[in-house]
Tab-separated table of C-alpha atoms in Angstrom:
chain	number	residue	atom	x	y	z
A	3	ILE	CA	93.161	86.968	137.441
A	4	PRO	CA	96.216	88.750	135.990
A	5	PHE	CA	95.367	92.031	134.279
A	6	GLY	CA	97.125	95.091	132.918
A	7	PHE	CA	96.219	98.528	131.617
A	8	SER	CA	97.038	99.194	127.975
A	9	ILE	CA	97.723	102.932	128.055
A	10	LYS	CA	100.252	105.293	126.560
A	11	TYR	CA	102.617	107.091	128.909
A	12	ASP	CA	104.004	110.573	128.536
A	13	LEU	CA	107.591	110.134	129.644
A	14	LEU	CA	107.804	113.721	130.910
A	15	THR	CA	105.163	112.906	133.536
A	16	ARG	CA	107.053	109.926	134.976
A	17	PRO	CA	108.825	110.535	138.323
A	18	VAL	CA	112.456	110.447	137.149
A	19	ALA	CA	111.878	112.734	134.152
A	20	SER	CA	109.650	115.085	136.139
A	21	TYR	CA	112.270	115.249	138.901
A	22	ILE	CA	114.995	116.349	136.486
A	23	THR	CA	112.877	118.891	134.600
A	24	ALA	CA	111.572	120.348	137.877
A	25	ALA	CA	115.172	120.718	139.113
A	26	PHE	CA	116.033	122.706	135.995
A	27	GLU	CA	112.945	124.850	136.557
A	28	PHE	CA	113.972	125.468	140.175
A	29	SER	CA	117.418	126.556	139.024
A	30	LYS	CA	115.815	128.965	136.586
A	31	SER	CA	113.069	130.594	138.658
A	32	LYS	CA	112.953	129.145	142.198
A	33	SER	CA	109.207	128.844	141.632
A	34	LYS	CA	106.786	127.273	144.057
A	35	GLN	CA	105.425	124.918	141.403
A	36	SER	CA	108.876	123.496	140.653
A	37	VAL	CA	109.375	122.544	144.319
A	38	LEU	CA	105.882	121.050	144.554
A	39	ARG	CA	106.601	118.989	141.437
A	40	LEU	CA	109.793	117.717	143.034
A	41	LEU	CA	107.908	116.695	146.166
A	42	LYS	CA	105.225	114.900	144.130
A	43	THR	CA	107.784	112.638	142.436
A	44	GLY	CA	108.636	110.908	145.705
A	45	LEU	CA	112.332	110.939	144.770
A	46	THR	CA	113.505	113.674	147.142
A	47	PRO	CA	115.472	112.744	150.297
A	48	LEU	CA	112.349	113.422	152.384
A	49	SER	CA	110.049	110.872	153.938
A	50	ASP	CA	106.377	110.941	152.959
A	51	ARG	CA	105.434	112.733	156.194
A	52	GLU	CA	108.177	115.313	155.752
A	53	ALA	CA	107.141	115.923	152.143
A	54	ASP	CA	103.500	116.404	153.182
A	55	LEU	CA	104.411	118.897	155.923
A	56	VAL	CA	106.722	120.880	153.642
A	57	GLU	CA	104.094	120.991	150.893
A	58	CYS	CA	101.417	122.238	153.315
A	59	TYR	CA	103.803	124.866	154.706
A	60	ILE	CA	104.718	126.103	151.199
A	61	ARG	CA	101.078	126.360	150.179
A	62	THR	CA	100.024	128.021	153.441
A	63	TRP	CA	102.623	130.802	153.221
A	64	ASN	CA	102.925	130.910	149.410
A	65	ILE	CA	106.685	130.423	149.604
A	66	GLN	CA	108.579	131.023	146.381
A	67	GLY	CA	111.668	132.647	144.931
A	68	ARG	CA	114.421	133.576	147.365
A	69	MET	CA	112.283	132.497	150.300
A	70	PHE	CA	113.416	128.940	149.553
A	71	THR	CA	117.095	129.696	149.929
A	72	GLU	CA	117.644	132.947	151.824
A	73	SER	CA	114.897	133.581	154.375
A	74	GLU	CA	114.160	131.602	157.524
A	75	TRP	CA	110.850	129.848	157.889
A	76	MET	CA	109.609	130.979	161.279
A	77	MET	CA	105.919	131.372	160.452
A	78	ASN	CA	103.208	129.443	162.231
A	79	PRO	CA	102.366	126.219	160.315
A	80	ASP	CA	98.668	126.915	160.923
A	81	GLY	CA	98.917	130.169	159.035
A	82	TYR	CA	98.543	132.614	161.937
A	83	ASN	CA	100.784	135.667	161.875
A	84	ASP	CA	101.785	135.593	165.537
A	85	ALA	CA	104.473	132.917	165.815
A	86	SER	CA	104.673	133.403	169.598
A	87	GLU	CA	101.246	131.776	170.003
A	88	MET	CA	102.257	128.502	168.411
A	89	SER	CA	101.197	125.358	170.210
A	90	GLU	CA	103.683	122.687	171.206
A	91	ARG	CA	102.500	120.568	168.287
A	92	ASN	CA	103.105	123.377	165.805
A	93	ARG	CA	106.589	123.934	167.214
A	94	ARG	CA	107.397	120.283	166.553
A	95	VAL	CA	105.956	120.574	163.071
A	96	LEU	CA	108.036	123.686	162.408
A	97	GLU	CA	111.176	121.874	163.558
A	98	ILE	CA	110.439	118.992	161.196
A	99	VAL	CA	109.818	121.462	158.354
A	100	HIS	CA	113.159	123.192	159.048
A	101	GLN	CA	115.067	119.919	158.885
A	102	ALA	CA	113.174	118.741	155.808
A	103	ARG	CA	113.780	122.041	154.056
A	104	GLU	CA	117.516	121.667	154.613
A	105	LYS	CA	117.515	118.140	153.161
A	106	LEU	CA	115.421	119.240	150.175
A	107	ILE	CA	117.002	122.553	149.215
A	108	THR	CA	120.704	121.795	149.809
A	109	PRO	CA	121.063	119.287	146.898
A	110	LEU	CA	119.099	121.641	144.650
A	111	CYS	CA	121.411	124.553	145.481
A	112	VAL	CA	124.452	122.381	144.775
A	113	PHE	CA	122.864	121.313	141.475
A	114	ASP	CA	122.148	124.951	140.636
A	115	GLU	CA	125.757	125.964	141.269
A	116	GLU	CA	127.184	123.053	139.297
A	117	ILE	CA	125.115	123.501	136.147
A	118	LYS	CA	125.737	127.254	136.106
A	119	ALA	CA	129.481	126.642	136.449
A	120	ALA	CA	129.463	123.857	133.833
A	121	GLU	CA	131.794	124.341	130.886
A	122	CYS	CA	130.155	121.792	128.595
A	123	ALA	CA	127.134	119.517	128.175
A	124	ASN	CA	128.889	116.589	129.856
A	125	ASP	CA	129.342	118.647	133.028
A	126	ILE	CA	125.589	119.306	133.179
A	127	SER	CA	124.848	115.617	132.603
A	128	ARG	CA	127.123	114.671	135.489
A	129	ALA	CA	125.294	117.176	137.711
A	130	VAL	CA	121.964	115.584	136.755
A	131	VAL	CA	123.152	112.087	137.642
A	132	LYS	CA	124.624	113.375	140.907
A	133	LEU	CA	121.306	115.017	141.826
A	134	LEU	CA	119.436	111.750	141.264
A	135	GLY	CA	121.857	110.045	143.628
A	136	CYS	CA	121.099	112.554	146.395
A	137	GLY	CA	117.504	111.411	146.710
A	138	LYS	CA	115.650	108.122	146.976
A	139	TYR	CA	116.101	107.198	143.329
A	140	ALA	CA	117.554	103.695	143.151
A	141	PRO	CA	117.529	102.036	139.692
A	142	GLU	CA	118.230	98.614	141.208
A	143	ASN	CA	114.918	98.755	143.125
A	144	LEU	CA	112.721	99.869	140.226
A	145	SER	CA	109.860	97.805	138.853
A	146	ASP	CA	110.011	96.399	135.338
A	147	ASP	CA	107.851	99.243	134.019
A	148	GLU	CA	109.938	101.952	135.711
A	149	ILE	CA	113.167	100.393	134.434
A	150	VAL	CA	111.947	101.147	130.913
A	151	PHE	CA	111.523	104.835	131.798
A	152	HIS	CA	114.909	104.895	133.533
A	153	ASN	CA	116.611	103.529	130.420
A	154	MET	CA	114.911	106.141	128.247
A	155	VAL	CA	116.100	108.973	130.479
A	156	MET	CA	119.629	107.597	130.459
A	157	ASP	CA	119.432	107.259	126.660
A	158	ALA	CA	118.413	110.915	126.463
A	159	LEU	CA	121.455	111.926	128.520
A	160	ASP	CA	123.675	109.741	126.341
A	161	CYS	CA	122.183	111.309	123.227
A	162	ILE	CA	123.010	114.809	124.475
A	163	SER	CA	126.506	113.624	125.340
A	164	ASP	CA	126.999	112.162	121.847
A	165	VAL	CA	125.766	115.293	120.082
A	166	CYS	CA	127.040	118.063	122.355
A	167	GLY	CA	129.678	116.325	124.466
A	168	ASN	CA	132.421	118.783	125.378
A	169	ASP	CA	130.777	121.659	123.518
A	170	GLU	CA	129.769	124.710	125.503
A	171	ILE	CA	126.013	124.925	125.983
A	172	SER	CA	123.705	127.054	128.107
A	173	VAL	CA	121.580	125.504	130.829
A	174	LYS	CA	118.443	126.727	129.073
A	175	SER	CA	119.435	125.041	125.813
A	176	TYR	CA	120.382	121.817	127.591
A	177	ALA	CA	117.042	121.668	129.407
A	178	SER	CA	115.152	122.365	126.169
A	179	ILE	CA	117.014	119.622	124.304
A	180	PHE	CA	116.455	117.174	127.162
A	181	GLU	CA	112.695	117.820	127.201
A	182	MET	CA	112.511	117.673	123.413
A	183	ILE	CA	114.166	114.240	123.347
A	184	LEU	CA	111.895	112.870	126.069
A	185	SER	CA	108.791	114.243	124.351
A	186	GLU	CA	109.580	112.082	121.324
A	187	TYR	CA	109.270	108.870	123.333
A	188	ASN	CA	105.907	107.148	123.275
A	189	THR	CA	105.734	104.184	125.609
A	190	GLY	CA	103.213	101.476	126.190
A	191	ARG	CA	103.047	98.224	128.092
A	192	ILE	CA	103.582	94.663	126.894
A	193	PRO	CA	101.338	92.036	128.553
A	194	VAL	CA	103.241	90.066	131.164
A	195	THR	CA	101.453	86.754	130.567
A	196	VAL	CA	99.701	85.196	127.607
A	197	ASP	CA	96.345	84.857	129.396
A	198	GLU	CA	96.408	88.336	130.925
A	199	VAL	CA	93.234	90.418	130.826
A	200	THR	CA	93.876	93.715	129.022
A	201	VAL	CA	92.009	96.823	130.147
A	202	ALA	CA	92.131	99.601	127.554
A	203	ASP	CA	90.370	102.562	126.033
A	204	ALA	CA	88.365	101.708	122.928
A	205	GLU	CA	90.599	103.896	120.766
A	206	LEU	CA	93.738	102.046	121.844
A	207	PHE	CA	92.399	98.511	122.152
A	208	ARG	CA	93.393	95.957	119.513
A	209	SER	CA	91.286	92.815	119.666
A	210	ALA	CA	93.424	90.439	117.616
A	211	LYS	CA	92.919	86.807	118.664
A	212	THR	CA	90.938	87.579	121.810
A	213	ASP	CA	88.513	84.964	123.082
A	214	TYR	CA	86.182	87.378	124.864
A	215	THR	CA	85.715	91.156	124.817
A	216	ILE	CA	83.671	92.999	127.452
A	217	VAL	CA	82.652	96.559	126.575
A	218	LEU	CA	81.748	98.940	129.411
A	219	GLY	CA	80.259	102.417	129.267
A	220	LEU	CA	78.343	102.393	125.971
A	221	ASN	CA	77.079	105.930	125.325
A	222	ASP	CA	75.281	107.141	122.234
A	223	GLY	CA	77.614	109.274	120.169
A	224	ILE	CA	80.694	108.241	122.147
A	225	PHE	CA	80.835	104.500	121.624
A	226	PRO	CA	80.072	103.831	118.886
A	227	ARG	CA	81.188	107.321	117.865
A	228	ASN	CA	79.163	109.414	115.454
A	229	PRO	CA	80.823	109.804	112.046
A	230	SER	CA	82.708	113.088	111.962
A	231	GLU	CA	82.422	115.639	109.203
A	232	ASP	CA	85.601	115.786	107.147
A	233	ASN	CA	87.051	118.541	105.007
A	234	VAL	CA	87.086	116.571	101.768
A	235	PHE	CA	83.376	116.077	101.155
A	236	SER	CA	80.967	118.997	101.091
A	237	ARG	CA	77.820	119.069	103.197
A	238	TYR	CA	75.760	117.983	100.220
A	239	ALA	CA	78.096	115.128	99.419
A	240	SER	CA	78.278	114.006	103.056
A	241	LYS	CA	74.508	114.098	103.417
A	242	ALA	CA	74.014	112.183	100.183
A	243	ARG	CA	76.521	109.603	101.271
A	244	GLN	CA	74.808	109.120	104.641
A	245	GLU	CA	71.385	108.824	103.004
A	246	ARG	CA	72.754	106.276	100.590
A	247	GLN	CA	74.221	104.246	103.459
A	248	GLN	CA	70.838	104.312	105.226
A	249	GLY	CA	69.013	103.241	102.074
A	250	ILE	CA	66.952	106.424	101.868
A	251	VAL	CA	68.244	107.771	98.581
A	252	ALA	CA	70.334	105.921	96.057
A	253	ALA	CA	72.475	108.918	95.149
A	254	PRO	CA	74.734	108.272	92.167
A	255	ALA	CA	78.352	108.170	93.204
A	256	PHE	CA	79.209	110.243	90.116
A	257	ASP	CA	77.137	113.201	91.389
A	258	ILE	CA	78.839	113.129	94.799
A	259	VAL	CA	82.330	113.049	93.312
A	260	THR	CA	81.512	115.735	90.734
A	261	GLU	CA	80.102	118.117	93.345
A	262	THR	CA	83.082	117.516	95.650
A	263	LEU	CA	85.622	118.124	92.884
A	264	ALA	CA	83.823	121.320	91.940
A	265	GLN	CA	84.167	122.545	95.521
A	266	ILE	CA	87.877	121.674	95.603
A	267	TYR	CA	88.508	123.494	92.334
A	268	ALA	CA	86.616	126.538	93.621
A	269	GLU	CA	88.718	126.621	96.763
A	270	GLN	CA	91.919	126.390	94.703
A	271	GLY	CA	90.824	129.276	92.474
A	272	TYR	CA	90.395	127.326	89.253
């Protein structure tokens, strides 16, 4: 049975956007979290095994800052201080980590140098596209859903080029504008087939022309949700309205409106 999830995506959390923003963060602070974010995207030049080993090594030794670019990683992968007591397995792991580190950090250092030497916004955009080409990001192999995100990222770069173009701009400002543009996108998913089963949260689900609807996870107060107190009606007015809906008290609508207006006027200082 074909099915699909009807959910909203935050474009900044998608791999390609996260890869670019993490690269800017690495250029700014060389933080551990920026490198871990890069590894999580799956778009770096590393294989899955290499990425896992590098991540474990970074977490074990809390590597950050200049340790990524200037110091040698000679520590025991198991976390012991004495590197001379490493087993043969750990020596192989350390060799893999060394090679993976070189493949991971070298493109980032080149990206860092290029954006800091950039004379205009277009130069930074070219550095971004070049960085994507250094990893495993291949637009021609993307799924239909990921193609949508790719086009949005490219549109964001085009937008910056149209607005800023050959104007001088700082890396910080460029990164802020890029994230601001992406944050404005709100994406969803269009059903692939007419008879596809849609799985969605109750708040997002639209049941127009559906033959059958199955509701899971009914909890009192959550679904259906309890009516929330608003800021327009006072407690008295809200209580009277609820009692009237339940048939307990037939409160005149005039009294509810009058009391509510009196509260509004009091708050406005009349």
